[in-house]
């Protein structure tokens, strides 16, 4: 009974779409927007925010996401920084009310400032850890004010470049305690949204602590945080970790930990986080199948953590790129629904595992047997015969739906 819009919950990110300039290590900014004078002033911040809401409305997207430092300039003191944030939050609240656009999630930028050069929550200097906590506390305050439905943590600088100067256990323990404090503060605020950790490997640190979904799930379980946190999965980070596009979505979902998706893509033949708009329907189908199977993403959504290319100087590309991506996921949703509704593939998967429904298989699956009993079973029944395989059959069946 849910509409496509209710399943998809699209969101536009502020950082690429309104702070992305097209600058890269080889070239100056190209995406000079008519409303943006490039200055880090409050007046410019307000113009940007107004332009952003005009864009959300014209595009017809109901959610947005942002980092604290995207929306308001950092001041010379903490008090000034927080005053800037408060002033912009008031404007954002006014624009949200006027347009009906809601905040899918907020996050703290704990990676851009030089003070985070050696990490935020995992920094070897406790003063920096304290500052990062203070920044997150304020960002959680404004998230609540804006009715954000989730709060995200990407450990941008949480990792190391050389093991020779690094005590990994101290750093990971401090990081876990940081997350415990955030969870405690969430309770104090009465914030009911999800706290989400976003895994990413390889960049910016050579060795990132939140490498991929299973690494983060293991970390959360080890430190007793798995009831407090879920994951925000970015497929471009997943392929960067060497997995298939949908892998981390599937793994997080299997453990009940899939909270939201930074819906983008990277070229599988490129080795970094290119943040392209997703245009591959097969990938989108596999993602949406997992989302449908877990009953949706709410309160999470499909956030376009994607950037228009630096050659896209024509403003229309801001629209076309997002529309193409929404189209891709809409097709993915239809395909995934068809796969689940006609039931052929799910039926074959069920059949494949049917030996765990009864007898010795059921005992294995329920953890109710032992090596001794299994040995007895094999002694009585002999070795299993070699099965006949049908692997390519499944791969080719996808083409029927996509
Ligand atoms: C980096 C990212 C980040 C996160 C953001 C929120 C700048 O590769 O994907 O975007 O999405 O910090 O978690
Ligand atoms: Mg992201
Ligand atoms: Mg990313
Ligand atoms: Mg990316």
Short mmCIF file of C-alpha atoms and ligand atoms in Angstrom, two decimals:
data_model
loop_
_atom_site.label_atom_id
_atom_site.label_comp_id
_atom_site.label_asym_id
_atom_site.label_seq_id
_atom_site.Cartn_x
_atom_site.Cartn_y
_atom_site.Cartn_z
CA UNK A 1 0.00 0.00 0.00
CA UNK A 2 3.01 2.31 0.06
CA UNK A 3 3.62 4.71 -2.86
CA UNK A 4 6.91 4.67 -4.78
CA UNK A 5 7.80 7.94 -3.10
CA UNK A 6 7.31 6.41 0.33
CA UNK A 7 9.65 3.54 -0.54
CA UNK A 8 12.32 5.68 -2.15
CA UNK A 9 12.56 8.69 0.21
CA UNK A 10 14.96 10.63 -2.03
CA UNK A 11 17.19 13.30 -0.54
CA UNK A 12 19.58 15.93 -1.94
CA UNK A 13 22.90 16.56 -0.19
CA UNK A 14 23.87 20.13 0.43
CA UNK A 15 27.64 19.63 0.35
CA UNK A 16 28.12 18.54 -3.26
CA UNK A 17 25.15 20.27 -4.80
CA UNK A 18 25.60 23.64 -3.07
CA UNK A 19 29.22 23.66 -1.84
CA UNK A 20 30.84 21.72 -4.68
CA UNK A 21 32.84 24.12 -6.83
CA UNK A 22 34.36 21.74 -9.33
CA UNK A 23 37.86 22.55 -8.02
CA UNK A 24 40.24 19.58 -8.09
CA UNK A 25 43.98 19.16 -7.42
CA UNK A 26 44.64 20.28 -11.01
CA UNK A 27 42.10 23.01 -11.56
CA UNK A 28 40.35 26.01 -10.12
CA UNK A 29 36.59 26.14 -9.46
CA UNK A 30 34.38 25.84 -12.54
CA UNK A 31 30.92 25.60 -11.01
CA UNK A 32 30.51 29.29 -10.18
CA UNK A 33 26.84 29.59 -9.26
CA UNK A 34 25.02 32.87 -9.86
CA UNK A 35 23.82 33.10 -6.25
CA UNK A 36 27.22 32.28 -4.71
CA UNK A 37 29.98 34.91 -4.42
CA UNK A 38 32.45 32.32 -3.10
CA UNK A 39 32.89 34.08 0.25
CA UNK A 40 32.63 32.38 3.62
CA UNK A 41 30.24 34.99 5.00
CA UNK A 42 26.85 34.68 6.63
CA UNK A 43 25.22 36.63 3.80
CA UNK A 44 26.54 34.15 1.25
CA UNK A 45 25.57 31.19 3.46
CA UNK A 46 22.00 32.49 3.53
CA UNK A 47 21.86 33.01 -0.22
CA UNK A 48 23.09 29.47 -0.76
CA UNK A 49 20.51 28.03 1.58
CA UNK A 50 17.68 29.92 -0.11
CA UNK A 51 18.89 28.72 -3.52
CA UNK A 52 19.06 25.17 -2.20
CA UNK A 53 15.45 25.18 -1.05
CA UNK A 54 14.35 26.66 -4.37
CA UNK A 55 16.16 23.75 -6.03
CA UNK A 56 14.61 21.09 -3.75
CA UNK A 57 11.14 22.41 -4.53
CA UNK A 58 11.70 22.62 -8.29
CA UNK A 59 13.18 19.12 -8.30
CA UNK A 60 10.31 17.82 -6.16
CA UNK A 61 12.56 16.12 -3.60
CA UNK A 62 11.22 16.03 -0.04
CA UNK A 63 14.45 15.65 1.98
CA UNK A 64 17.86 17.25 2.35
CA UNK A 65 21.07 16.43 4.24
CA UNK A 66 23.95 18.62 5.41
CA UNK A 67 27.14 18.93 7.48
CA UNK A 68 27.27 21.65 10.13
CA UNK A 69 30.17 23.36 8.35
CA UNK A 70 28.42 23.32 4.95
CA UNK A 71 25.61 25.54 6.07
CA UNK A 72 27.34 28.05 8.35
CA UNK A 73 30.87 29.47 8.45
CA UNK A 74 33.16 28.53 11.33
CA UNK A 75 33.81 31.60 13.50
CA UNK A 76 36.94 32.68 15.37
CA UNK A 77 35.59 31.25 18.61
CA UNK A 78 33.30 28.36 19.47
CA UNK A 79 30.67 30.86 20.61
CA UNK A 80 30.77 32.68 17.27
CA UNK A 81 30.63 29.39 15.34
CA UNK A 82 27.58 28.30 17.31
CA UNK A 83 25.89 31.69 16.89
CA UNK A 84 26.37 31.38 13.12
CA UNK A 85 24.85 27.91 13.23
CA UNK A 86 21.87 29.11 15.27
CA UNK A 87 21.18 31.94 12.86
CA UNK A 88 21.32 29.64 9.82
CA UNK A 89 19.25 27.00 11.61
CA UNK A 90 16.50 29.57 12.14
CA UNK A 91 16.53 30.33 8.42
CA UNK A 92 16.56 26.61 7.54
CA UNK A 93 13.62 26.03 9.84
CA UNK A 94 11.72 28.85 8.16
CA UNK A 95 12.51 27.44 4.69
CA UNK A 96 11.55 23.91 5.75
CA UNK A 97 8.20 25.17 7.04
CA UNK A 98 7.55 27.21 3.92
CA UNK A 99 8.41 24.41 1.47
CA UNK A 100 7.57 21.23 3.39
CA UNK A 101 11.07 19.91 2.66
CA UNK A 102 12.38 17.91 5.63
CA UNK A 103 15.80 17.02 6.97
CA UNK A 104 16.72 13.38 6.40
CA UNK A 105 19.89 13.72 8.44
CA UNK A 106 22.49 16.08 9.75
CA UNK A 107 26.16 15.32 10.35
CA UNK A 108 29.27 17.02 11.72
CA UNK A 109 32.22 17.77 9.50
CA UNK A 110 35.02 16.27 11.60
CA UNK A 111 37.52 16.04 8.75
CA UNK A 112 38.09 19.32 6.87
CA UNK A 113 39.57 21.55 9.57
CA UNK A 114 43.36 21.29 10.14
CA UNK A 115 42.66 20.52 13.82
CA UNK A 116 41.39 17.11 12.69
CA UNK A 117 44.56 16.36 10.74
CA UNK A 118 45.25 13.37 13.04
CA UNK A 119 41.66 12.31 13.57
CA UNK A 120 38.63 13.48 15.52
CA UNK A 121 37.32 10.85 18.00
CA UNK A 122 40.50 8.78 17.45
CA UNK A 123 42.91 11.73 17.75
CA UNK A 124 46.00 11.11 19.91
CA UNK A 125 45.36 14.52 21.57
CA UNK A 126 42.47 14.44 24.08
CA UNK A 127 41.87 18.17 23.59
CA UNK A 128 40.91 17.51 19.96
CA UNK A 129 38.61 14.66 21.00
CA UNK A 130 36.89 17.02 23.46
CA UNK A 131 36.50 19.66 20.73
CA UNK A 132 35.01 17.11 18.31
CA UNK A 133 32.51 16.06 20.99
CA UNK A 134 31.54 19.68 21.55
CA UNK A 135 31.00 20.12 17.81
CA UNK A 136 28.82 17.00 17.55
CA UNK A 137 26.80 18.04 20.61
CA UNK A 138 25.89 21.33 18.95
CA UNK A 139 25.11 19.62 15.65
CA UNK A 140 22.79 17.19 17.44
CA UNK A 141 21.04 20.18 19.03
CA UNK A 142 20.34 21.76 15.65
CA UNK A 143 19.41 18.40 14.12
CA UNK A 144 16.66 18.08 16.73
CA UNK A 145 15.55 21.65 16.09
CA UNK A 146 15.24 20.89 12.37
CA UNK A 147 13.38 17.65 12.97
CA UNK A 148 16.17 15.58 11.39
CA UNK A 149 15.10 11.96 11.06
CA UNK A 150 18.63 10.55 11.55
CA UNK A 151 22.11 11.66 12.55
CA UNK A 152 25.15 10.41 10.60
CA UNK A 153 28.82 9.90 11.49
CA UNK A 154 31.39 9.46 8.77
CA UNK A 155 34.83 8.87 10.32
CA UNK A 156 36.65 10.93 7.73
CA UNK A 157 39.98 11.18 9.57
CA UNK A 158 39.52 8.12 11.78
CA UNK A 159 42.33 5.88 10.64
CA UNK A 160 46.11 5.95 10.34
CA UNK A 161 48.87 6.50 7.84
CA UNK A 162 51.66 4.65 9.61
CA UNK A 163 51.35 2.00 12.31
CA UNK A 164 54.72 3.11 13.75
CA UNK A 165 53.16 6.09 15.54
CA UNK A 166 49.74 4.55 16.22
CA UNK A 167 48.18 2.79 19.20
CA UNK A 168 45.13 1.32 17.49
CA UNK A 169 43.49 -0.05 20.64
CA UNK A 170 43.60 3.31 22.42
CA UNK A 171 42.22 5.04 19.32
CA UNK A 172 39.39 2.53 18.80
CA UNK A 173 38.50 2.58 22.50
CA UNK A 174 38.30 6.38 22.47
CA UNK A 175 36.18 6.23 19.32
CA UNK A 176 33.79 3.77 20.96
CA UNK A 177 33.52 5.97 24.05
CA UNK A 178 32.81 8.93 21.79
CA UNK A 179 29.92 7.00 20.22
CA UNK A 180 28.67 6.03 23.69
CA UNK A 181 28.59 9.70 24.70
CA UNK A 182 26.69 10.59 21.51
CA UNK A 183 24.14 7.85 22.25
CA UNK A 184 23.76 9.11 25.83
CA UNK A 185 23.27 12.67 24.58
CA UNK A 186 20.69 11.47 22.06
CA UNK A 187 18.68 10.01 24.96
CA UNK A 188 19.01 13.21 26.94
CA UNK A 189 17.69 15.19 23.95
CA UNK A 190 14.82 12.76 23.47
CA UNK A 191 15.92 12.38 19.84
CA UNK A 192 14.16 9.36 18.37
CA UNK A 193 15.89 9.15 14.97
CA UNK A 194 18.62 6.65 14.15
CA UNK A 195 22.32 7.23 14.76
CA UNK A 196 24.15 5.97 11.69
CA UNK A 197 27.81 5.21 10.99
CA UNK A 198 28.99 5.44 7.37
CA UNK A 199 31.78 3.00 6.47
CA UNK A 200 34.47 3.96 3.98
CA UNK A 201 37.89 2.43 3.18
CA UNK A 202 41.20 3.85 1.92
CA UNK A 203 40.56 7.61 1.87
CA UNK A 204 41.45 10.05 3.27
CA UNK A 205 43.63 7.91 5.58
CA UNK A 206 45.54 5.01 4.09
CA UNK A 207 43.92 2.72 6.69
CA UNK A 208 40.40 3.75 7.67
CA UNK A 209 38.93 2.19 10.83
CA UNK A 210 35.39 2.01 9.37
CA UNK A 211 36.57 0.05 6.33
CA UNK A 212 33.28 -1.57 5.32
CA UNK A 213 29.94 -2.73 6.72
CA UNK A 214 31.20 -5.88 8.43
CA UNK A 215 34.15 -4.04 9.99
CA UNK A 216 31.78 -1.47 11.50
CA UNK A 217 29.30 -4.13 12.64
CA UNK A 218 32.15 -6.01 14.34
CA UNK A 219 33.34 -2.79 16.01
CA UNK A 220 29.84 -1.94 17.22
CA UNK A 221 29.25 -5.43 18.58
CA UNK A 222 32.66 -5.60 20.28
CA UNK A 223 32.03 -2.34 22.14
CA UNK A 224 28.35 -3.05 22.90
CA UNK A 225 27.07 -0.30 20.61
CA UNK A 226 25.06 -2.38 18.14
CA UNK A 227 21.72 -1.50 19.73
CA UNK A 228 22.44 2.23 19.48
CA UNK A 229 23.78 2.50 15.92
CA UNK A 230 22.90 1.43 12.43
CA UNK A 231 24.73 2.04 9.15
CA UNK A 232 24.53 4.55 6.34
CA UNK A 233 25.87 2.66 3.32
CA UNK A 234 27.45 4.39 0.33
CA UNK A 235 27.82 2.02 -2.63
CA UNK A 236 30.80 3.98 -3.99
CA UNK A 237 32.58 3.26 -0.69
CA UNK A 238 31.55 -0.38 -0.99
CA UNK A 239 33.14 -0.81 -4.41
CA UNK A 240 36.20 1.09 -3.16
CA UNK A 241 36.50 -1.63 -0.48
CA UNK A 242 36.66 -4.18 -3.29
CA UNK A 243 33.11 -5.47 -2.94
CA UNK A 244 30.25 -5.54 -5.42
CA UNK A 245 27.94 -2.52 -5.55
CA UNK A 246 25.21 -4.03 -3.37
CA UNK A 247 27.42 -6.02 -0.98
CA UNK A 248 27.42 -3.71 2.07
CA UNK A 249 23.68 -3.06 1.67
CA UNK A 250 23.06 -6.81 1.81
CA UNK A 251 25.41 -7.40 4.76
CA UNK A 252 24.06 -4.48 6.81
CA UNK A 253 20.48 -5.46 6.05
CA UNK A 254 21.11 -9.12 6.96
CA UNK A 255 22.18 -8.01 10.45
CA UNK A 256 19.27 -5.57 10.84
CA UNK A 257 21.71 -2.66 10.61
CA UNK A 258 20.81 -0.96 7.30
CA UNK A 259 19.61 2.51 8.24
CA UNK A 260 20.08 4.66 5.14
CA UNK A 261 21.86 4.80 1.78
CA UNK A 262 24.17 7.43 0.25
CA UNK A 263 22.93 6.56 -3.20
CA UNK A 264 25.75 7.09 -5.63
CA UNK A 265 28.12 5.07 -7.74
CA UNK A 266 31.75 4.94 -8.74
CA UNK A 267 33.14 3.46 -11.89
CA UNK A 268 34.16 -0.08 -11.01
CA UNK A 269 37.28 0.48 -13.09
CA UNK A 270 38.37 3.55 -11.06
CA UNK A 271 40.04 3.41 -7.69
CA UNK A 272 38.51 6.30 -5.77
CA UNK A 273 35.36 7.94 -4.47
CA UNK A 274 34.06 9.64 -7.60
CA UNK A 275 30.52 10.21 -6.24
CA UNK A 276 28.78 9.77 -9.57
CA UNK A 277 25.03 9.84 -9.96
CA UNK A 278 23.75 6.24 -10.10
CA UNK A 279 22.60 5.26 -13.59
CA UNK A 280 22.90 1.46 -13.51
CA UNK A 281 19.48 -0.16 -13.26
CA UNK A 282 20.76 -3.61 -12.33
CA UNK A 283 22.65 -2.21 -9.34
CA UNK A 284 19.60 -0.20 -8.30
CA UNK A 285 17.42 -3.32 -8.58
CA UNK A 286 19.63 -5.31 -6.21
CA UNK A 287 19.68 -2.43 -3.71
CA UNK A 288 15.91 -1.96 -3.85
CA UNK A 289 15.33 -5.70 -3.52
CA UNK A 290 17.19 -5.65 -0.19
CA UNK A 291 15.29 -2.54 0.90
CA UNK A 292 11.92 -4.09 0.00
CA UNK A 293 12.84 -7.32 1.77
CA UNK A 294 13.64 -5.48 4.99
CA UNK A 295 10.37 -3.53 4.78
CA UNK A 296 11.76 -0.15 3.74
CA UNK A 297 14.37 2.30 4.97
CA UNK A 298 12.26 4.63 7.07
CA UNK A 299 13.44 6.76 8.86
CA UNK A 300 16.39 6.49 6.44
CA UNK A 301 16.26 7.26 2.75
CA UNK A 302 18.13 7.39 -0.54
CA UNK A 303 20.40 10.41 -0.20
CA UNK A 304 22.22 11.49 -3.36
CA UNK A 305 25.78 11.91 -2.10
CA UNK A 306 26.70 12.70 -5.69
CA UNK A 307 28.38 15.57 -7.46
CA UNK A 308 27.84 17.01 -10.86
CA UNK A 309 31.08 16.89 -12.84
CA UNK A 310 33.25 20.00 -13.02
CA UNK A 311 32.42 20.18 -16.74
CA UNK A 312 28.71 20.55 -15.84
CA UNK A 313 28.75 24.32 -15.79
CA UNK A 314 25.25 24.54 -17.26
CA UNK A 315 22.85 24.80 -14.30
CA UNK A 316 20.42 22.43 -15.99
CA UNK A 317 22.83 19.57 -15.27
CA UNK A 318 22.03 19.94 -11.56
CA UNK A 319 18.49 18.90 -12.41
CA UNK A 320 19.23 16.34 -15.12
CA UNK A 321 21.72 14.44 -12.95
CA UNK A 322 19.30 14.10 -10.03
CA UNK A 323 16.38 13.24 -12.30
CA UNK A 324 18.44 10.52 -14.02
CA UNK A 325 19.37 9.08 -10.64
CA UNK A 326 15.79 9.12 -9.38
CA UNK A 327 14.70 7.46 -12.59
CA UNK A 328 17.32 4.74 -12.06
CA UNK A 329 16.12 3.95 -8.54
CA UNK A 330 12.47 4.13 -9.57
CA UNK A 331 13.16 1.51 -12.24
CA UNK A 332 15.12 -0.44 -9.64
CA UNK A 333 12.10 -0.38 -7.33
CA UNK A 334 9.77 -1.65 -10.07
CA UNK A 335 12.19 -4.41 -11.03
CA UNK A 336 12.75 -5.46 -7.44
CA UNK A 337 9.00 -5.54 -6.81
CA UNK A 338 8.57 -7.72 -9.92
CA UNK A 339 11.24 -10.14 -8.70
CA UNK A 340 9.57 -10.46 -5.30
CA UNK A 341 6.02 -10.57 -6.66
CA UNK A 342 6.45 -13.30 -9.26
CA UNK A 343 8.44 -15.19 -6.65
CA UNK A 344 10.57 -17.26 -9.05
CA UNK A 345 14.00 -16.26 -7.71
CA UNK A 346 12.91 -16.13 -4.04
CA UNK A 347 11.32 -19.57 -4.52
CA UNK A 348 14.55 -20.96 -5.91
CA UNK A 349 16.55 -19.49 -3.04
CA UNK A 350 14.14 -21.04 -0.56
CA UNK A 351 14.46 -24.37 -2.30
CA UNK A 352 18.26 -24.07 -2.24
CA UNK A 353 18.27 -23.93 1.58
CA UNK A 354 15.38 -26.32 2.11
CA UNK A 355 17.60 -29.00 3.69
CA UNK A 356 17.80 -26.76 6.77
CA UNK A 357 14.04 -26.94 7.33
CA UNK A 358 13.91 -30.47 8.74
CA UNK A 359 15.99 -33.22 10.29
CA UNK A 360 19.69 -32.76 10.82
CA UNK A 361 19.72 -29.52 8.77
CA UNK A 362 17.17 -27.91 11.06
CA UNK A 363 19.30 -28.91 14.05
CA UNK A 364 22.40 -27.30 12.44
CA UNK A 365 20.51 -24.10 11.68
CA UNK A 366 19.12 -23.89 15.22
CA UNK A 367 22.44 -24.69 16.84
CA UNK A 368 21.01 -27.83 18.40
CA UNK A 369 23.55 -30.44 17.35
CA UNK A 370 27.22 -31.37 17.84
CA UNK A 371 30.20 -32.68 15.89
CA UNK A 372 29.55 -36.10 17.46
CA UNK A 373 25.94 -36.22 16.25
CA UNK A 374 26.91 -34.97 12.77
CA UNK A 375 29.57 -37.67 12.56
CA UNK A 376 26.97 -40.26 13.48
CA UNK A 377 24.68 -38.85 10.74
CA UNK A 378 27.41 -39.03 8.10
CA UNK A 379 28.47 -42.53 9.18
CA UNK A 380 24.87 -43.66 8.70
CA UNK A 381 24.13 -41.74 5.45
CA UNK A 382 27.52 -41.74 3.73
CA UNK A 383 29.23 -38.85 1.90
CA UNK A 384 27.01 -36.35 0.06
CA UNK A 385 26.88 -36.86 -3.69
CA UNK A 386 28.36 -34.16 -5.92
CA UNK A 387 25.58 -31.70 -6.80
CA UNK A 388 24.81 -30.44 -10.28
CA UNK A 389 25.34 -26.66 -10.41
CA UNK A 390 23.24 -23.90 -11.99
CA UNK A 391 25.16 -20.71 -11.13
CA UNK A 392 24.86 -18.89 -14.47
CA UNK A 393 21.16 -19.57 -14.50
CA UNK A 394 20.64 -16.95 -11.74
CA UNK A 395 22.83 -14.32 -13.37
CA UNK A 396 20.97 -14.65 -16.67
CA UNK A 397 17.57 -14.54 -14.98
CA UNK A 398 18.27 -10.95 -13.86
CA UNK A 399 18.00 -9.83 -17.48
CA UNK A 400 14.37 -10.87 -17.48
CA UNK A 401 13.63 -8.15 -14.92
CA UNK A 402 16.09 -5.37 -15.71
C1 LIG B 1 32.78 10.93 2.12
C2 LIG B 1 31.34 10.92 2.32
C3 LIG B 1 30.82 11.96 3.27
C4 LIG B 1 29.69 11.49 4.09
C5 LIG B 1 29.21 12.60 4.98
C6 LIG B 1 28.12 12.18 5.88
C7 LIG B 1 31.28 14.17 2.56
O1 LIG B 1 33.20 10.10 1.16
O2 LIG B 1 30.65 10.14 1.70
O3 LIG B 1 30.43 13.08 2.52
O4 LIG B 1 28.64 11.03 3.33
O5 LIG B 1 30.26 13.07 5.76
O6 LIG B 1 28.36 10.99 6.53
MG1 LIG B 2 28.59 9.60 1.81
MG1 LIG B 3 31.70 9.33 0.00
MG1 LIG B 4 31.38 8.70 -2.58
#
